[in-house]
Amino acid sequence: MKRPTDASIIVTYRCPMHCQMCNIWAHPTRADEELRPDELRWLPKLKFINITGGEPFVRDDLADIVRVCYTRAPRIVISTSGWLEDRVVDLARQFPDIGIRISIEGLSLKNDELRGRPGGFDRGLRTLLTLREMGLKDIGFGCTVSNHNSTDMLALYQLARQLGLEFATAAFHNSFYFHKHDNVITNRQQVVDDFNQLINWQLAEWHPKSWFRAYFNMGLVNYVQGGRRPLPCEAGTMNFFIDPWGEVWPCNGLEEKCWQQSMGNIRQTPDFDTLWNSDQARQVRQLVADCPKNCWMVGTASPVMHKYISKPARWALRNKWRNMRGLPAETIDNG
């Protein structure tokens, strides 16, 4: 079995936010049971590592975690609320090439409503502006579309463009990871229309990276409308997740009502190749192949977009041409 290219490390389930679309904050881990930085030396050589949570910056040893991760991959991105401003800035001073994505779910009132902490928007934006002033390049917003914030998503995109920041999108999901089972988009048509607007804006740009982001967002349109994934899911093959207890999961979209099985635990099998090629890991890959869910999250979509790049590339070029002629983007052919 080939080694994966991407990994996501959930370093904690502690979180200061009280998000409506995620109940991680209500199920925190204890600091003394979370993976230590030295345990992450088990990781294989990778292309990309996402450090996430909970809120990664509650970890006092986050710099040590990042230091170990940089021995395993050249690109590290941390997902954060930006609530702990000083900690984010201090870490960026130590690692000026680090990527930072601050989760902001709308403009001020909507963000603070959805994330459950007054002042969250101001802290997140102020943190991004500070990082920008420091000269960091790999920084930006991450917006999860739920109910009634998709129009704010469009405003955030325009703000990100004006500030020269990256802009990542998601649609909320149900999973064991989020401790949510009732995330359902109720204003579906509004969300689809707003995503289509975003897609057309991205296709109008002259950077090919934006066209591939448009493809990813059209995949989110498929998901919101209940369609199939536009590319196969290879969770547990191209990528994996590690939770704070060392459990290795193929993705973070698993639900007990469908299936939920880990590939192993790095504390019990402290050799990556042994775990990755185990019977247990092979069983999980078969479950992934037969999975009834049609998740479309960046952690599992990005690796297969790179692997099967010809399909996204054809869509991007064809729809860039359509955009230049004033035509809307086509949906993705799932055949």
Coordinates of C-alpha atoms in Angstrom, one line a residue:
M1 CA 0.0 0.0 0.0
K2 CA 1.4 3.4 -1.0
R3 CA 2.0 5.9 1.7
P4 CA -0.5 8.8 2.0
T5 CA 0.2 12.4 1.1
D6 CA -1.9 14.3 3.6
A7 CA -2.7 14.1 7.3
S8 CA -4.8 16.0 9.7
I9 CA -3.9 16.0 13.4
I10 CA -6.6 16.8 15.9
V11 CA -4.4 17.9 18.7
T12 CA -7.2 18.6 21.2
Y13 CA -11.0 18.7 21.7
R14 CA -10.7 21.6 24.1
C15 CA -12.2 24.8 22.6
P16 CA -13.2 28.2 23.9
M17 CA -15.9 28.7 21.2
H18 CA -19.5 27.4 21.5
C19 CA -20.3 26.9 17.8
Q20 CA -23.9 26.0 16.8
M21 CA -22.7 23.6 14.1
C22 CA -20.1 21.8 16.2
N23 CA -20.3 20.4 19.7
I24 CA -16.6 19.6 20.2
W25 CA -16.5 22.2 22.9
A26 CA -19.0 20.2 25.0
H27 CA -16.8 17.1 24.8
P28 CA -13.3 18.3 25.7
T29 CA -10.2 16.1 26.1
R30 CA -8.0 16.4 29.2
A31 CA -4.6 17.9 28.6
D32 CA -2.8 15.0 30.2
E33 CA -4.4 12.4 27.8
E34 CA -3.6 14.3 24.5
L35 CA -0.9 13.1 22.2
R36 CA 2.6 14.5 23.1
P37 CA 4.7 16.1 20.4
D38 CA 7.3 13.3 20.5
E39 CA 4.6 10.7 19.7
L40 CA 4.1 12.5 16.3
R41 CA 7.5 11.4 15.2
W42 CA 5.6 8.3 14.2
L43 CA 4.2 10.2 11.2
P44 CA 5.5 9.2 7.7
K45 CA 6.9 11.7 5.2
L46 CA 4.0 13.7 3.8
K47 CA 3.3 16.6 1.5
F48 CA 0.9 18.4 3.8
I49 CA -0.3 18.4 7.5
N50 CA -3.3 20.2 8.9
I51 CA -3.2 20.8 12.6
T52 CA -6.7 21.2 13.9
G53 CA -9.0 20.8 17.0
G54 CA -10.9 21.9 19.0
E55 CA -8.7 24.9 19.3
P56 CA -5.1 24.0 18.7
F57 CA -3.8 27.2 20.4
V58 CA -5.0 26.0 23.8
R59 CA -2.0 23.6 23.7
D60 CA 0.9 25.1 25.6
D61 CA 3.2 22.9 23.6
L62 CA 1.9 23.7 20.1
A63 CA 5.2 25.1 19.0
D64 CA 6.8 21.7 19.8
I65 CA 4.1 19.9 17.8
V66 CA 4.7 22.2 14.8
R67 CA 8.4 21.6 15.1
V68 CA 8.0 17.9 14.8
C69 CA 5.5 18.2 12.0
Y70 CA 7.9 20.2 9.9
T71 CA 10.3 17.2 10.0
R72 CA 7.5 15.2 8.4
A73 CA 6.0 17.6 5.8
P74 CA 7.1 20.9 4.1
R75 CA 3.7 22.6 4.5
I76 CA 1.8 23.0 7.7
V77 CA -1.6 24.8 8.1
I78 CA -3.3 25.4 11.4
S79 CA -7.0 25.8 11.6
T80 CA -8.0 28.1 14.4
S81 CA -10.8 30.4 15.7
G82 CA -8.2 33.2 16.2
W83 CA -9.6 33.7 19.7
L84 CA -6.2 33.4 21.3
E85 CA -4.7 36.2 19.4
D86 CA -1.4 36.6 21.2
R87 CA -0.6 32.8 20.9
V88 CA -1.3 32.8 17.2
V89 CA 1.0 35.8 16.6
D90 CA 3.8 34.4 18.8
L91 CA 3.7 31.1 16.9
A92 CA 3.8 32.9 13.6
R93 CA 7.0 34.7 14.7
Q94 CA 8.6 31.4 15.4
F95 CA 7.4 29.8 12.1
P96 CA 7.0 32.6 9.5
D97 CA 6.2 30.0 6.8
I98 CA 3.3 28.5 8.7
G99 CA -0.2 28.5 7.2
I100 CA -3.0 29.9 9.3
R101 CA -6.7 29.6 8.5
I102 CA -9.0 31.5 10.8
S103 CA -12.6 30.2 10.9
I104 CA -15.0 33.0 10.4
E105 CA -18.6 32.1 9.6
G106 CA -19.9 35.5 8.6
L107 CA -19.7 39.2 9.2
S108 CA -19.6 40.4 12.8
L109 CA -23.1 39.7 14.1
K110 CA -23.6 36.4 12.2
N111 CA -20.2 35.1 13.1
D112 CA -20.6 35.8 16.8
E113 CA -24.0 34.3 16.7
L114 CA -22.9 31.0 15.1
R115 CA -19.6 30.7 17.0
G116 CA -21.2 31.5 20.4
R117 CA -18.7 34.1 21.6
P118 CA -19.2 37.9 21.3
G119 CA -16.1 39.6 19.8
G120 CA -15.0 36.5 17.9
F121 CA -15.2 38.2 14.5
D122 CA -13.1 41.2 15.7
R123 CA -10.5 38.9 17.2
G124 CA -10.2 36.7 14.2
L125 CA -10.0 39.6 11.7
R126 CA -7.5 41.5 13.9
T127 CA -5.3 38.4 14.1
L128 CA -5.3 38.0 10.3
L129 CA -4.5 41.7 9.8
T130 CA -1.6 41.4 12.3
L131 CA -0.3 38.3 10.5
R132 CA -0.6 40.1 7.1
E133 CA 1.4 43.0 8.5
M134 CA 4.1 40.6 9.7
G135 CA 4.5 39.4 6.1
L136 CA 2.9 35.9 6.4
K137 CA 1.7 34.6 3.0
D138 CA -0.3 31.5 3.7
I139 CA -3.1 33.0 5.7
G140 CA -6.8 33.5 5.2
F141 CA -10.4 32.8 6.2
G142 CA -12.1 29.5 6.4
C143 CA -15.9 29.7 6.2
T144 CA -18.3 26.9 6.9
V145 CA -21.7 27.4 5.3
S146 CA -24.6 26.3 7.5
N147 CA -28.1 27.9 7.7
H148 CA -28.5 31.5 6.7
N149 CA -24.8 32.6 6.5
S150 CA -24.1 31.9 2.8
T151 CA -24.7 35.6 1.8
D152 CA -22.2 36.6 4.5
M153 CA -19.8 34.1 2.9
L154 CA -19.9 36.2 -0.3
A155 CA -19.0 39.3 1.7
L156 CA -16.1 37.5 3.3
Y157 CA -14.8 36.4 0.0
Q158 CA -14.8 40.0 -1.3
L159 CA -13.0 41.1 1.9
A160 CA -10.5 38.3 1.5
R161 CA -9.8 39.4 -2.1
Q162 CA -9.3 43.0 -1.1
L163 CA -6.9 42.1 1.7
G164 CA -5.0 39.5 -0.5
L165 CA -6.0 36.6 1.8
E166 CA -6.8 33.0 1.0
F167 CA -10.4 31.9 1.2
A168 CA -11.5 28.4 2.0
T169 CA -15.1 27.1 2.1
A170 CA -17.0 24.1 3.6
A171 CA -20.6 23.1 4.2
F172 CA -21.5 21.7 7.6
H173 CA -21.6 18.0 8.1
N174 CA -22.7 15.5 10.7
S175 CA -20.1 13.2 12.2
F176 CA -18.6 11.7 15.4
Y177 CA -15.9 14.4 15.2
F178 CA -18.4 17.3 15.4
H179 CA -20.7 15.4 17.8
K180 CA -23.5 16.6 15.6
H181 CA -26.3 14.6 14.0
D182 CA -28.8 17.4 13.1
N183 CA -26.8 19.6 10.8
V184 CA -29.2 20.1 7.9
I185 CA -29.2 23.0 5.5
T186 CA -32.8 24.3 5.5
N187 CA -32.4 27.2 3.0
R188 CA -30.9 25.0 0.3
Q189 CA -31.8 27.1 -2.7
Q190 CA -30.3 30.3 -1.2
V191 CA -27.1 28.4 -0.3
V192 CA -26.8 26.9 -3.8
D193 CA -27.4 30.3 -5.5
D194 CA -24.8 31.9 -3.3
F195 CA -22.2 29.1 -4.0
N196 CA -22.9 29.6 -7.7
Q197 CA -22.2 33.3 -7.4
L198 CA -18.9 32.5 -5.6
I199 CA -18.0 30.0 -8.3
N200 CA -18.6 32.5 -11.1
W201 CA -16.5 35.1 -9.3
Q202 CA -13.7 32.6 -8.8
L203 CA -13.8 31.6 -12.5
A204 CA -13.6 35.3 -13.4
E205 CA -10.2 35.5 -11.8
W206 CA -7.0 34.9 -13.7
H207 CA -5.3 32.6 -11.3
P208 CA -5.8 28.8 -12.1
K209 CA -5.9 28.1 -8.4
S210 CA -9.1 30.0 -8.2
W211 CA -10.6 27.9 -11.0
F212 CA -9.9 24.7 -9.0
R213 CA -11.4 26.2 -6.0
A214 CA -14.5 26.9 -8.1
Y215 CA -14.5 23.1 -8.9
F216 CA -14.3 22.3 -5.2
N217 CA -17.2 24.7 -4.5
M218 CA -19.3 23.1 -7.3
G219 CA -18.7 19.8 -5.4
L220 CA -20.2 21.5 -2.4
V221 CA -23.2 22.4 -4.5
N222 CA -23.5 18.7 -5.3
Y223 CA -23.3 17.8 -1.6
V224 CA -25.9 20.4 -0.6
Q225 CA -28.2 19.1 -3.3
G226 CA -27.8 15.5 -2.1
G227 CA -25.7 14.4 -5.1
R228 CA -22.8 12.0 -5.4
R229 CA -19.2 13.0 -4.9
P230 CA -17.6 14.2 -8.2
L231 CA -14.4 12.2 -7.4
P232 CA -13.9 8.9 -5.6
C233 CA -13.3 9.0 -1.8
E234 CA -9.9 7.6 -1.0
A235 CA -9.9 8.4 2.7
G236 CA -7.5 6.1 4.5
T237 CA -5.5 5.8 1.3
M238 CA -4.5 9.3 0.3
N239 CA -5.0 10.8 3.7
F240 CA -5.7 10.1 7.4
F241 CA -6.8 11.8 10.6
I242 CA -5.3 11.3 14.1
D243 CA -7.4 12.2 17.1
P244 CA -6.0 13.4 20.4
W245 CA -5.8 9.9 21.8
G246 CA -3.7 8.6 18.9
E247 CA -6.6 6.8 17.1
V248 CA -6.1 6.9 13.3
W249 CA -9.2 7.5 11.3
P250 CA -9.7 7.6 7.5
C251 CA -11.6 10.9 7.7
N252 CA -13.6 13.1 10.2
G253 CA -16.9 12.5 8.5
L254 CA -17.7 9.1 10.0
E255 CA -21.1 8.5 11.8
E256 CA -21.9 5.5 14.0
K257 CA -25.3 5.1 12.2
C258 CA -23.4 4.3 9.0
W259 CA -20.1 3.0 10.3
Q260 CA -17.2 4.1 12.4
Q261 CA -14.0 2.1 12.6
S262 CA -10.4 3.2 13.2
M263 CA -7.3 2.0 11.4
G264 CA -5.4 1.5 14.6
N265 CA -3.7 3.5 17.3
I266 CA -0.2 5.0 17.2
R267 CA 0.3 4.3 20.9
Q268 CA -0.4 0.6 20.4
T269 CA 1.3 0.3 17.0
P270 CA 4.2 2.8 17.0
D271 CA 5.3 2.0 13.5
F272 CA 3.5 3.6 10.7
D273 CA 4.0 1.0 8.0
T274 CA 2.8 -1.8 10.3
L275 CA -0.4 0.1 11.1
W276 CA -1.0 1.3 7.5
N277 CA -0.6 -2.2 6.0
S278 CA -2.5 -4.0 8.8
D279 CA -5.6 -6.1 8.2
Q280 CA -7.6 -3.6 10.3
A281 CA -6.5 -0.7 7.9
R282 CA -7.5 -2.8 4.9
Q283 CA -10.9 -3.5 6.4
V284 CA -11.4 0.3 6.9
R285 CA -10.5 1.0 3.2
Q286 CA -13.1 -1.5 2.1
L287 CA -15.7 0.3 4.3
V288 CA -14.6 3.6 2.7
A289 CA -15.1 2.0 -0.7
D290 CA -18.7 1.0 0.3
C291 CA -19.5 4.1 2.3
P292 CA -23.1 5.4 1.9
K293 CA -22.1 9.0 2.7
N294 CA -21.2 11.5 0.0
C295 CA -19.1 13.8 2.1
W296 CA -17.2 16.6 0.3
M297 CA -14.7 18.0 2.7
V298 CA -11.4 19.5 1.9
G299 CA -9.4 16.9 3.9
T300 CA -10.6 14.1 1.6
A301 CA -11.4 16.1 -1.6
S302 CA -8.0 17.9 -2.0
P303 CA -5.9 14.7 -2.2
V304 CA -8.1 13.2 -4.9
M305 CA -8.3 16.4 -6.8
H306 CA -4.5 16.3 -7.1
K307 CA -4.5 12.6 -8.0
Y308 CA -7.2 12.8 -10.6
I309 CA -6.3 16.3 -11.7
S310 CA -7.4 15.8 -15.4
K311 CA -11.1 15.9 -14.5
P312 CA -11.0 19.1 -12.4
A313 CA -8.7 20.6 -15.0
R314 CA -11.1 19.9 -17.9
W315 CA -14.0 21.3 -15.9
A316 CA -12.0 24.4 -14.9
L317 CA -10.8 25.2 -18.4
R318 CA -14.2 24.6 -20.0
N319 CA -16.0 26.8 -17.4
K320 CA -13.4 29.5 -17.5
W321 CA -14.2 29.8 -21.2
R322 CA -17.9 29.8 -20.4
N323 CA -17.3 32.5 -17.8
M324 CA -15.5 34.7 -20.3
R325 CA -18.6 34.5 -22.6
G326 CA -20.9 35.5 -19.7
L327 CA -22.3 32.0 -19.2
P328 CA -22.9 30.3 -15.8
A329 CA -20.7 27.5 -14.6
E330 CA -21.9 23.9 -15.5
T331 CA -22.6 21.4 -12.8
I332 CA -20.1 18.6 -12.4
D333 CA -20.7 15.4 -14.4
N334 CA -20.6 12.5 -11.9
G335 CA -20.7 9.9 -14.6

